[in-house]
Short mmCIF file of N, CA and C in Angstrom, two decimals:
data_model
loop_
_atom_site.label_atom_id
_atom_site.label_comp_id
_atom_site.label_asym_id
_atom_site.label_seq_id
_atom_site.Cartn_x
_atom_site.Cartn_y
_atom_site.Cartn_z
N MET A 1 -36.79 73.79 -32.13
CA MET A 1 -35.73 72.61 -32.42
C MET A 1 -35.97 71.34 -31.44
N ARG A 2 -35.99 70.21 -32.01
CA ARG A 2 -36.36 69.18 -30.84
C ARG A 2 -34.95 68.81 -30.20
N ASN A 3 -34.83 68.37 -28.73
CA ASN A 3 -33.61 67.98 -28.23
C ASN A 3 -33.44 66.32 -28.82
N ILE A 4 -32.48 66.20 -29.59
CA ILE A 4 -32.41 64.49 -30.08
C ILE A 4 -31.90 63.77 -29.23
N LEU A 5 -31.33 64.27 -27.82
CA LEU A 5 -30.81 63.39 -26.97
C LEU A 5 -31.91 62.97 -26.02
N PHE A 6 -33.04 63.32 -25.93
CA PHE A 6 -34.89 63.08 -25.33
C PHE A 6 -34.99 61.81 -26.19
N ASP A 7 -35.40 60.76 -25.70
CA ASP A 7 -35.78 59.62 -26.42
C ASP A 7 -37.30 59.49 -26.16
N GLY A 8 -37.73 60.62 -25.73
CA GLY A 8 -39.40 60.83 -25.30
C GLY A 8 -39.76 59.63 -24.06
N TYR A 9 -38.63 59.04 -23.36
CA TYR A 9 -39.53 58.59 -21.71
C TYR A 9 -39.89 59.61 -20.98
N GLU A 10 -40.85 59.56 -20.78
CA GLU A 10 -41.73 60.51 -19.24
C GLU A 10 -42.15 59.55 -18.12
N GLY A 11 -41.31 58.66 -17.86
CA GLY A 11 -42.02 57.77 -16.70
C GLY A 11 -41.56 58.26 -15.43
N PRO A 12 -41.52 57.36 -14.06
CA PRO A 12 -40.54 58.29 -13.18
C PRO A 12 -39.26 58.17 -13.27
N ARG A 13 -39.12 59.09 -12.69
CA ARG A 13 -37.37 59.68 -12.70
C ARG A 13 -36.97 58.81 -11.21
N LEU A 14 -35.66 58.59 -11.32
CA LEU A 14 -35.05 57.94 -10.06
C LEU A 14 -34.40 59.21 -9.06
N PRO A 15 -34.54 59.18 -7.57
CA PRO A 15 -33.93 60.11 -6.92
C PRO A 15 -32.63 60.48 -7.28
N ARG A 16 -32.35 62.08 -7.08
CA ARG A 16 -31.06 62.50 -7.39
C ARG A 16 -29.74 61.79 -6.86
N GLN A 17 -29.87 61.41 -5.90
CA GLN A 17 -28.81 60.78 -4.84
C GLN A 17 -28.71 59.28 -5.71
N VAL A 18 -29.61 58.60 -6.03
CA VAL A 18 -29.34 57.39 -6.89
C VAL A 18 -29.06 57.72 -8.28
N GLN A 19 -29.11 58.33 -8.71
CA GLN A 19 -28.57 58.79 -10.12
C GLN A 19 -27.24 59.14 -10.04
N LEU A 20 -26.65 60.04 -9.22
CA LEU A 20 -25.50 60.11 -8.86
C LEU A 20 -24.81 59.09 -8.90
N LYS A 21 -25.32 58.78 -8.17
CA LYS A 21 -24.32 56.95 -7.68
C LYS A 21 -24.41 56.33 -8.71
N ARG A 22 -25.21 56.15 -9.58
CA ARG A 22 -25.56 55.47 -10.68
C ARG A 22 -24.25 55.73 -12.10
N VAL A 23 -24.27 57.49 -11.66
CA VAL A 23 -23.31 57.81 -12.55
C VAL A 23 -21.27 57.34 -12.03
N ARG A 24 -21.57 57.79 -10.95
CA ARG A 24 -20.18 57.86 -10.19
C ARG A 24 -19.75 56.16 -10.47
N ASN A 25 -20.72 55.49 -10.58
CA ASN A 25 -19.99 53.90 -10.26
C ASN A 25 -19.70 53.51 -11.75
N VAL A 26 -20.43 54.31 -13.04
CA VAL A 26 -20.13 54.10 -14.58
C VAL A 26 -19.11 54.46 -14.62
N ILE A 27 -18.53 55.90 -14.00
CA ILE A 27 -17.18 56.57 -13.82
C ILE A 27 -15.82 55.72 -13.40
N ASP A 28 -16.35 54.88 -12.68
CA ASP A 28 -14.99 54.21 -11.96
C ASP A 28 -14.71 53.17 -12.65
N ARG A 29 -15.85 52.19 -12.94
CA ARG A 29 -16.18 50.79 -13.26
C ARG A 29 -15.96 50.74 -15.13
N GLU A 30 -16.29 51.75 -15.92
CA GLU A 30 -16.85 51.65 -17.50
C GLU A 30 -15.50 52.36 -18.11
N LEU A 31 -14.95 53.47 -17.62
CA LEU A 31 -14.44 54.23 -18.44
C LEU A 31 -12.70 53.95 -18.23
N THR A 32 -12.09 54.45 -19.07
CA THR A 32 -10.29 54.13 -19.34
C THR A 32 -10.16 55.10 -18.21
N PRO A 33 -8.85 54.86 -17.68
CA PRO A 33 -7.83 55.67 -16.85
C PRO A 33 -7.91 56.91 -17.41
N LEU A 34 -7.32 57.00 -18.81
CA LEU A 34 -7.70 58.48 -19.19
C LEU A 34 -8.58 59.35 -19.38
N GLN A 35 -9.93 58.50 -19.76
CA GLN A 35 -11.10 58.92 -19.71
C GLN A 35 -11.72 59.55 -18.59
N ARG A 36 -11.32 58.52 -17.06
CA ARG A 36 -11.79 58.85 -15.80
C ARG A 36 -11.31 60.34 -15.57
N GLU A 37 -9.75 60.38 -15.87
CA GLU A 37 -8.96 61.08 -15.40
C GLU A 37 -9.56 62.51 -16.20
N THR A 38 -9.92 62.47 -17.13
CA THR A 38 -10.45 63.89 -18.15
C THR A 38 -12.02 64.23 -17.45
N VAL A 39 -12.65 63.06 -17.24
CA VAL A 39 -14.11 64.04 -17.33
C VAL A 39 -13.94 64.13 -15.12
N LEU A 40 -13.28 63.54 -14.13
CA LEU A 40 -12.89 64.09 -13.24
C LEU A 40 -12.43 65.49 -13.00
N ALA A 41 -11.59 65.76 -14.20
CA ALA A 41 -10.87 67.11 -13.73
C ALA A 41 -11.79 68.20 -14.63
N TYR A 42 -12.45 67.83 -15.64
CA TYR A 42 -13.45 68.80 -16.53
C TYR A 42 -14.55 69.07 -15.44
N TYR A 43 -15.13 68.10 -15.07
CA TYR A 43 -16.71 68.38 -14.20
C TYR A 43 -16.31 68.27 -12.98
N PHE A 44 -15.85 67.64 -12.07
CA PHE A 44 -15.80 67.89 -10.53
C PHE A 44 -14.82 68.49 -10.30
N GLN A 45 -13.38 68.85 -10.98
CA GLN A 45 -12.18 69.99 -10.52
C GLN A 45 -12.36 71.04 -11.17
N GLY A 46 -13.49 71.26 -12.11
CA GLY A 46 -13.61 72.73 -12.72
C GLY A 46 -12.37 73.20 -13.91
N GLN A 47 -11.83 72.35 -14.25
CA GLN A 47 -10.62 72.72 -15.46
C GLN A 47 -10.98 72.83 -16.54
N ASN A 48 -10.11 73.40 -17.36
CA ASN A 48 -10.97 73.99 -18.51
C ASN A 48 -10.24 73.16 -19.71
N ILE A 49 -10.49 73.01 -20.97
CA ILE A 49 -10.02 71.99 -22.10
C ILE A 49 -8.25 72.12 -22.10
N CYS A 50 -8.46 73.78 -22.12
CA CYS A 50 -6.88 74.58 -22.64
C CYS A 50 -5.89 73.58 -21.31
N ARG A 51 -6.39 73.62 -20.21
CA ARG A 51 -5.32 73.60 -19.10
C ARG A 51 -5.01 72.04 -18.98
N ILE A 52 -6.19 71.20 -18.96
CA ILE A 52 -5.90 70.04 -19.45
C ILE A 52 -4.95 69.44 -20.33
N ALA A 53 -5.38 70.08 -21.56
CA ALA A 53 -4.15 69.89 -22.40
C ALA A 53 -2.90 70.22 -22.42
N GLU A 54 -2.41 71.30 -21.65
CA GLU A 54 -1.56 71.80 -21.02
C GLU A 54 -0.66 70.86 -20.27
N GLU A 55 -1.39 70.54 -19.20
CA GLU A 55 -0.61 69.59 -17.94
C GLU A 55 -0.59 68.48 -18.99
N ARG A 56 -1.32 67.75 -19.69
CA ARG A 56 -0.76 66.65 -20.27
C ARG A 56 0.18 66.51 -21.82
N GLY A 57 0.04 67.81 -22.26
CA GLY A 57 1.11 67.82 -23.08
C GLY A 57 0.61 67.57 -24.22
N VAL A 58 -0.60 67.57 -24.68
CA VAL A 58 -1.28 67.18 -25.84
C VAL A 58 -2.29 68.34 -26.37
N ASN A 59 -2.81 68.44 -27.63
CA ASN A 59 -3.41 69.33 -28.14
C ASN A 59 -4.92 69.19 -27.72
N LYS A 60 -5.35 70.44 -27.64
CA LYS A 60 -6.66 70.33 -27.21
C LYS A 60 -7.75 69.56 -27.81
N SER A 61 -7.74 69.43 -29.18
CA SER A 61 -8.91 68.33 -29.66
C SER A 61 -8.41 67.15 -29.39
N THR A 62 -7.47 66.68 -28.56
CA THR A 62 -7.06 65.31 -28.23
C THR A 62 -7.96 65.27 -27.02
N VAL A 63 -8.09 66.39 -26.16
CA VAL A 63 -8.85 66.44 -24.59
C VAL A 63 -10.41 66.25 -25.01
N CYS A 64 -10.60 67.14 -26.18
CA CYS A 64 -11.92 67.26 -26.61
C CYS A 64 -12.39 65.56 -26.98
N ARG A 65 -11.61 65.04 -27.38
CA ARG A 65 -11.86 63.78 -28.19
C ARG A 65 -12.40 62.51 -26.84
N THR A 66 -11.41 62.69 -26.20
CA THR A 66 -11.55 61.86 -24.79
C THR A 66 -12.55 62.05 -24.16
N LEU A 67 -12.81 63.36 -23.99
CA LEU A 67 -13.85 63.67 -23.03
C LEU A 67 -15.72 63.09 -23.76
N HIS A 68 -15.70 63.57 -24.91
CA HIS A 68 -16.60 63.19 -26.08
C HIS A 68 -16.79 61.88 -26.01
N ARG A 69 -15.68 60.95 -25.89
CA ARG A 69 -15.82 59.30 -26.51
C ARG A 69 -16.38 58.68 -24.43
N ALA A 70 -15.77 59.68 -23.14
CA ALA A 70 -16.51 59.30 -22.20
C ALA A 70 -17.69 59.91 -21.97
N GLU A 71 -18.34 60.65 -22.40
CA GLU A 71 -19.69 61.06 -22.06
C GLU A 71 -20.40 60.04 -23.10
N CYS A 72 -20.14 60.10 -24.22
CA CYS A 72 -21.11 58.63 -24.74
C CYS A 72 -21.27 57.37 -24.28
N ARG A 73 -19.71 56.93 -23.60
CA ARG A 73 -19.98 55.95 -22.96
C ARG A 73 -20.67 55.94 -21.86
N ILE A 74 -20.81 56.89 -21.04
CA ILE A 74 -21.28 57.19 -19.69
C ILE A 74 -22.94 56.97 -20.23
N ARG A 75 -23.50 57.76 -21.13
CA ARG A 75 -25.22 57.93 -21.32
C ARG A 75 -24.87 56.11 -21.76
N ARG A 76 -24.31 55.89 -22.57
CA ARG A 76 -24.83 54.37 -23.38
C ARG A 76 -24.71 52.88 -21.73
N CYS A 77 -23.97 53.57 -20.87
CA CYS A 77 -23.85 52.52 -19.85
C CYS A 77 -25.27 52.91 -18.90
N LEU A 78 -25.61 54.24 -18.71
CA LEU A 78 -26.80 54.46 -18.19
C LEU A 78 -28.38 54.07 -18.67
N ARG A 79 -28.48 53.63 -19.74
CA ARG A 79 -29.62 53.19 -20.56
C ARG A 79 -29.93 52.26 -19.97
N TYR A 80 -29.13 51.45 -19.37
CA TYR A 80 -29.50 50.22 -18.91
C TYR A 80 -29.74 50.01 -17.31
#
């Protein structure tokens, strides 16, 4: 099965530190406060979706949707 997120780019890659800095800049500048909080809690603090939903008093699907939209926005911003 082919990875549909891979667009076939096989050129030179940026160093890992540069990639991380770009991702952090996108998180800080391009995401809404709720998206930023969700991404940081899930990926950097290691919380699971159920716990995030419980802390906010929302449904798990709301957290999943917020996380998905944030991930899409990060990918879109990093393309350029």
